[in-house]
Coordinates of C-alpha atoms in Angstrom, one line a residue:
X1099 CA -28.1 35.5 -8.8
X1100 CA -26.5 32.5 -7.3
X1101 CA -23.2 32.8 -5.4
X1102 CA -21.4 29.8 -7.0
X1103 CA -21.8 26.6 -9.1
X1104 CA -20.6 23.3 -7.8
X1105 CA -18.8 20.3 -9.3
X1106 CA -17.1 17.1 -8.1
X1107 CA -13.6 16.0 -9.1
X1108 CA -13.9 12.3 -10.1
X1109 CA -12.5 9.3 -11.8
X1110 CA -14.8 7.4 -14.2
X1111 CA -14.5 3.6 -14.2
X1112 CA -16.7 1.7 -16.8
X1113 CA -16.5 -1.7 -15.2
X1114 CA -18.4 -3.4 -18.0
X1115 CA -20.4 -2.3 -21.0
X1116 CA -22.3 -5.6 -21.2
X1117 CA -26.0 -4.6 -21.0
X1118 CA -29.5 -6.1 -21.4
X1119 CA -30.8 -2.8 -22.9
X1120 CA -30.4 -1.7 -26.6
X1121 CA -31.1 2.0 -26.5
X1122 CA -31.4 3.8 -29.8
X1123 CA -28.8 6.5 -28.9
X1124 CA -26.1 4.5 -27.1
X1125 CA -22.5 3.7 -28.1
X1126 CA -21.5 2.5 -24.6
X1127 CA -23.1 -1.0 -24.9
X1128 CA -21.1 -3.8 -26.5
X1129 CA -21.7 -7.5 -27.1
X1130 CA -19.0 -9.6 -25.3
X1131 CA -17.3 -10.5 -28.6
X1132 CA -17.4 -7.0 -30.1
X1133 CA -14.3 -4.7 -30.3
X1134 CA -14.3 -2.4 -27.3
X1135 CA -16.1 -4.9 -25.0
X1136 CA -15.0 -4.2 -21.5
X1137 CA -14.8 -6.5 -18.4
X1138 CA -12.5 -4.7 -15.9
X1139 CA -10.8 -6.9 -13.3
X1140 CA -9.6 -5.5 -9.9
X1141 CA -6.1 -5.4 -11.4
X1142 CA -7.4 -3.2 -14.2
X1143 CA -9.3 -0.9 -11.8
X1144 CA -6.6 -0.3 -9.1
X1145 CA -4.2 1.8 -11.2
X1146 CA -7.1 4.0 -12.3
X1147 CA -8.2 4.6 -8.7
X1148 CA -4.6 5.4 -7.6
X1149 CA -4.1 7.8 -10.5
X1150 CA -7.4 9.6 -9.6
X1151 CA -6.4 9.9 -6.0
X1152 CA -3.1 11.3 -7.0
X1153 CA -4.8 13.9 -9.2
X1154 CA -6.9 15.1 -6.3
X1155 CA -10.2 13.4 -7.0
X1156 CA -12.6 12.6 -4.2
X1157 CA -15.1 10.5 -6.1
X1158 CA -15.0 7.3 -8.2
X1159 CA -18.0 6.8 -10.5
X1160 CA -18.5 3.1 -11.1
X1161 CA -20.7 2.5 -14.2
X1162 CA -22.1 -0.8 -15.7
X1163 CA -24.4 -1.9 -18.4
X1164 CA -27.7 -2.8 -16.7
X1165 CA -28.0 -6.3 -15.2
X1166 CA -24.7 -7.2 -16.9
X1167 CA -24.7 -10.5 -15.1
X1168 CA -27.7 -11.6 -17.2
X1169 CA -25.1 -11.7 -20.1
X1170 CA -23.7 -15.3 -19.9
X1171 CA -20.1 -14.4 -20.8
X1172 CA -20.0 -11.7 -18.1
X1173 CA -21.6 -14.0 -15.5
X1174 CA -19.0 -16.7 -16.3
X1175 CA -16.2 -14.2 -16.0
X1176 CA -17.5 -13.0 -12.6
X1177 CA -17.7 -16.6 -11.3
X1178 CA -14.1 -17.2 -12.4
X1179 CA -13.2 -14.1 -10.3
X1180 CA -15.0 -15.7 -7.4
X1181 CA -18.2 -13.5 -7.3
X1182 CA -21.7 -14.8 -7.5
X1183 CA -23.3 -11.5 -8.7
X1184 CA -22.5 -8.1 -10.1
X1185 CA -23.6 -6.5 -6.8
X1186 CA -21.1 -8.6 -4.9
X1187 CA -18.4 -7.5 -7.3
X1188 CA -19.4 -3.9 -7.1
X1189 CA -19.1 -4.1 -3.3
X1190 CA -15.6 -5.5 -3.6
X1191 CA -14.6 -2.6 -6.0
X1192 CA -16.1 0.0 -3.6
X1193 CA -14.1 -1.4 -0.7
X1194 CA -10.9 -1.1 -2.8
X1195 CA -11.8 2.5 -3.6
X1196 CA -12.4 3.4 0.0
X1197 CA -9.1 1.9 1.0
X1198 CA -7.3 4.0 -1.7
X1199 CA -9.1 7.1 -0.5
X1200 CA -11.9 7.7 -2.9
X1201 CA -15.7 7.9 -2.2
X1202 CA -17.7 5.5 -4.4
X1203 CA -20.8 6.6 -6.4
X1204 CA -22.3 3.6 -8.3
X1205 CA -24.6 3.7 -11.2
X1206 CA -25.4 0.2 -12.2
X1207 CA -28.8 0.7 -13.8
X1208 CA -32.1 -0.6 -12.4
X1209 CA -31.6 -2.4 -9.0
X1210 CA -34.0 -3.9 -6.5
X1211 CA -34.4 -3.0 -2.8
X1212 CA -32.1 -5.8 -1.6
X1213 CA -29.4 -4.9 -4.1
X1214 CA -29.5 -1.2 -3.1
X1215 CA -29.5 -2.2 0.6
X1216 CA -26.4 -4.2 0.1
X1217 CA -24.6 -1.4 -1.8
X1218 CA -25.6 1.4 0.6
X1219 CA -22.9 0.9 3.2
X1220 CA -20.1 1.1 0.6
X1221 CA -21.5 4.0 -1.5
X1222 CA -21.6 7.7 -0.4
X1223 CA -24.3 8.3 -3.1
X1224 CA -25.8 6.4 -6.0
X1225 CA -27.6 7.3 -9.3
X1226 CA -30.0 6.3 -12.0
X1227 CA -31.3 8.5 -14.8
X1228 CA -35.1 8.4 -15.1
X1229 CA -34.6 9.7 -18.7
X1230 CA -38.3 10.1 -19.5
X1231 CA -41.7 8.9 -18.3
X1232 CA -42.8 9.0 -22.0
X1233 CA -42.8 6.0 -24.3
X1234 CA -40.2 6.6 -27.0
X1235 CA -38.9 4.5 -29.9
X1236 CA -35.4 4.8 -28.6
X1237 CA -36.4 2.6 -25.6
X1238 CA -37.8 -0.3 -27.6
X1239 CA -36.0 -3.6 -26.7
X1240 CA -35.0 -2.0 -23.3
X1241 CA -36.7 -3.8 -20.4
X1242 CA -34.9 -1.6 -17.9
X1243 CA -36.0 1.7 -19.5
X1244 CA -39.7 1.3 -18.7
X1245 CA -40.6 4.3 -16.5
X1246 CA -42.3 2.3 -13.8
X1247 CA -39.2 0.1 -13.4
X1248 CA -36.8 3.0 -13.1
X1249 CA -39.2 4.9 -10.8
X1250 CA -39.3 1.9 -8.5
X1251 CA -35.4 1.9 -8.1
X1252 CA -35.5 5.6 -7.3
X1253 CA -38.2 5.0 -4.7
X1254 CA -36.3 2.2 -3.1
X1255 CA -33.3 4.5 -2.8
X1256 CA -35.5 7.0 -1.0
X1257 CA -36.8 4.4 1.4
X1258 CA -33.1 3.5 2.2
X1259 CA -32.1 7.1 2.6
X1260 CA -29.4 6.9 -0.2
X1261 CA -28.3 10.3 -1.4
X1262 CA -29.4 10.1 -5.1
X1263 CA -28.8 11.5 -8.5
X1264 CA -31.4 11.2 -11.3
X1265 CA -32.3 13.2 -14.3
X1266 CA -33.9 13.5 -17.7
X1267 CA -32.5 13.0 -21.2
X1268 CA -33.8 15.8 -23.5
X1269 CA -34.3 15.1 -27.2
X1270 CA -34.8 11.3 -27.4
X1271 CA -38.3 11.6 -28.9
X1272 CA -40.2 12.8 -25.8
X1273 CA -42.7 15.7 -25.9
X1274 CA -42.6 18.8 -23.7
X1275 CA -45.4 17.3 -21.7
X1276 CA -43.3 14.2 -21.1
X1277 CA -40.4 16.4 -19.9
X1278 CA -42.7 18.2 -17.5
X1279 CA -44.2 14.9 -16.3
X1280 CA -40.8 13.4 -15.7
X1281 CA -39.7 16.3 -13.6
X1282 CA -43.0 16.2 -11.6
X1283 CA -42.4 12.5 -11.0
X1284 CA -38.9 13.2 -9.6
X1285 CA -40.3 16.1 -7.5
X1286 CA -42.9 13.9 -6.0
X1287 CA -40.4 11.2 -5.1
X1288 CA -38.2 13.8 -3.4
X1289 CA -41.1 15.4 -1.6
X1290 CA -41.8 12.0 -0.1
X1291 CA -38.3 10.7 0.7
X1292 CA -36.0 13.8 0.6
X1293 CA -33.2 11.9 -1.0
X1294 CA -32.6 13.4 -4.4
X1295 CA -29.4 15.6 -4.3
X1296 CA -29.4 16.6 -7.9
X1297 CA -31.3 16.3 -11.2
X1298 CA -29.4 16.2 -14.4
X1299 CA -30.9 17.9 -17.4
X1300 CA -28.9 16.3 -20.2
X1301 CA -29.1 17.1 -23.8
X1302 CA -29.2 14.3 -26.3
X1303 CA -26.2 14.2 -28.7
X1304 CA -26.5 12.0 -31.8
X1305 CA -23.8 9.4 -32.3
X1306 CA -22.8 7.7 -35.6
X1307 CA -23.8 4.1 -36.0
X1308 CA -26.9 4.4 -33.7
X1309 CA -30.6 4.2 -34.5
X1310 CA -30.8 7.9 -33.7
X1311 CA -27.7 9.1 -35.6
X1312 CA -29.7 11.4 -37.8
X1313 CA -31.8 13.0 -35.1
X1314 CA -31.0 16.5 -34.0
X1315 CA -29.8 17.6 -30.5
X1316 CA -32.2 19.9 -28.6
X1317 CA -31.7 23.6 -29.3
X1318 CA -30.2 25.9 -26.7
X1319 CA -33.7 27.4 -26.5
X1320 CA -35.1 24.0 -25.7
X1321 CA -32.5 23.5 -22.9
X1322 CA -33.1 27.0 -21.5
X1323 CA -36.8 26.3 -21.4
X1324 CA -36.6 23.0 -19.6
X1325 CA -33.9 24.1 -17.1
X1326 CA -36.2 27.0 -16.2
X1327 CA -39.2 24.7 -15.9
X1328 CA -37.2 22.3 -13.8
X1329 CA -36.3 25.1 -11.4
X1330 CA -40.0 25.9 -11.0
X1331 CA -41.0 22.2 -10.5
X1332 CA -38.2 20.8 -8.4
X1333 CA -37.9 21.7 -4.7
X1334 CA -35.3 24.4 -3.9
X1335 CA -33.0 21.9 -2.1
X1336 CA -32.5 19.8 -5.3
X1337 CA -29.6 20.9 -7.5
X1338 CA -30.0 21.1 -11.2
X1339 CA -27.0 19.7 -13.1
X1340 CA -26.0 20.2 -16.7
X1341 CA -23.1 18.6 -18.5
X1342 CA -20.3 21.1 -19.5
X1343 CA -18.7 18.7 -22.0
X1344 CA -22.0 18.5 -23.9
X1345 CA -23.3 22.1 -23.7
X1346 CA -22.0 25.5 -22.7
X1347 CA -23.3 25.8 -19.1
X1348 CA -23.2 29.6 -18.7
X1349 CA -26.6 30.5 -20.1
X1350 CA -28.2 27.5 -18.4
X1351 CA -26.8 28.6 -15.0
X1352 CA -28.6 31.9 -15.7
X1353 CA -31.8 29.9 -16.1
X1354 CA -31.4 27.8 -12.9
X1355 CA -28.6 25.2 -13.2
X1356 CA -26.5 25.0 -10.1
X1357 CA -24.1 22.1 -10.7
X1358 CA -21.8 20.8 -13.4
X1359 CA -21.5 17.2 -12.2
X1360 CA -18.4 15.1 -12.1
X1361 CA -15.3 16.4 -13.9
X1362 CA -12.4 14.0 -14.3
X1363 CA -8.8 15.1 -14.7
X1364 CA -7.7 11.6 -15.6
X1365 CA -10.4 9.6 -17.4
X1366 CA -12.7 10.3 -20.3
X1367 CA -16.5 10.4 -20.3
X1368 CA -17.1 6.8 -21.3
X1369 CA -20.8 7.5 -22.1
X1370 CA -19.9 10.4 -24.4
X1371 CA -16.3 9.6 -25.3
X1372 CA -16.2 12.0 -28.2
X1373 CA -16.6 15.0 -25.9
X1374 CA -13.7 15.9 -23.6
X1375 CA -14.1 17.1 -20.1
X1376 CA -13.2 20.8 -19.7
X1377 CA -10.5 21.4 -17.1
X1378 CA -11.4 23.2 -13.9
X1379 CA -9.6 26.3 -15.3
X1380 CA -11.7 26.0 -18.5
X1381 CA -14.9 25.6 -16.5
X1382 CA -14.2 28.8 -14.6
X1383 CA -13.5 30.5 -17.9
X1384 CA -16.8 29.3 -19.3
X1385 CA -18.7 30.5 -16.2
X1386 CA -17.2 34.0 -16.6
X1387 CA -18.3 36.0 -13.4
X1388 CA -19.8 33.0 -11.6
X1389 CA -17.6 31.2 -9.0
X1390 CA -16.9 27.5 -8.9
X1391 CA -17.0 25.5 -5.7
X1392 CA -15.9 21.9 -5.4
X1393 CA -18.1 19.4 -3.5
X1394 CA -18.0 15.7 -2.7
X1395 CA -20.3 13.2 -4.4
X1396 CA -22.4 13.6 -1.2
X1397 CA -23.9 17.1 -0.9
X1398 CA -23.3 19.1 2.4
X1399 CA -27.0 18.7 3.4
X1400 CA -26.7 14.9 3.5
X1401 CA -23.4 15.0 5.3
X1402 CA -25.2 17.1 7.9
X1403 CA -28.1 14.6 8.1
X1404 CA -25.6 11.7 8.5
X1405 CA -26.9 9.8 5.5
X1406 CA -23.7 7.7 5.2
X1407 CA -22.3 4.6 6.8
X1408 CA -19.5 4.3 9.4
X1409 CA -17.4 2.8 6.6
X1410 CA -17.3 6.2 4.9
X1411 CA -17.3 8.6 7.9
X1412 CA -13.5 9.1 8.4
X1413 CA -12.9 9.6 4.7
X1414 CA -15.7 12.1 4.4
X1415 CA -14.6 14.1 7.4
X1416 CA -11.0 14.2 6.1
X1417 CA -12.2 15.8 2.9
X1418 CA -14.7 18.5 4.0
X1419 CA -14.5 22.1 5.2
X1420 CA -16.8 23.4 7.9
X1421 CA -19.6 23.9 5.4
X1422 CA -19.4 20.4 4.0
X1423 CA -17.7 21.3 0.7
X1424 CA -14.3 20.1 -0.4
X1425 CA -11.6 21.3 1.8
X1426 CA -9.1 23.4 -0.1

């Protein structure tokens, strides 16, 4: 039996939902002229960061539609702000967050080596869901969802020693063999580079108005099975994360889950806006006899290894206890 389950207290900033992909299950993506289209300026972001810091958050999660700057309207908007690329803008936002006292974790979709290298000094960790190595109908018209493309980004992060989050999406049309193959792919990357902090095992939830609105979520038995398989396949130093706003985590912890991801006291889950984050008190209630422990967006092992830049050192040190977890 594990001693405790971890989580991070974060603030979620969806900088833009312009995206080149058209996933069959997504309600985050918007066309620039659609209701709900989002281009967040620095003036929009700063109050969210300050509110998160005031609420005790350590992490800011910056999310974007993939290669948003391929969307002409977003590219023009960036240029009007004075930025030549989305990566350049992300770096600016990360610097703002650090100055306010939050540790940036960026998930901007598929990135190349040069882009990751530019972002590394200003991010304490980064992420990209592998989702699946299988070919599924949900990923038609999604150039960034080809498994080789996503695997390459995860590999580049390893070469650059970026503490990394990845994971699989369960129930989007993949087979059990695809799930196992996806986990084995992640395991192989970690065995080579040692950079994967955590693997998310996320259950698909159908959303009205999408291609997959009539598909079913995976059963709890499916999730118990794949979490158990993940614990067998993944190296022991890789945490298994489940989303407590999408599924009751207690039984999955019994099968090998060890982390509950980022929980925000001030912002919604913009990818799954219909499901509220549980409060920390509610999380503890859900876990019953299992203790909770707060961590930073960089795990203690990577703090010990020194896998962060000097830009982040003083902020990390101000937040941690002698074991590398969040100082109480």
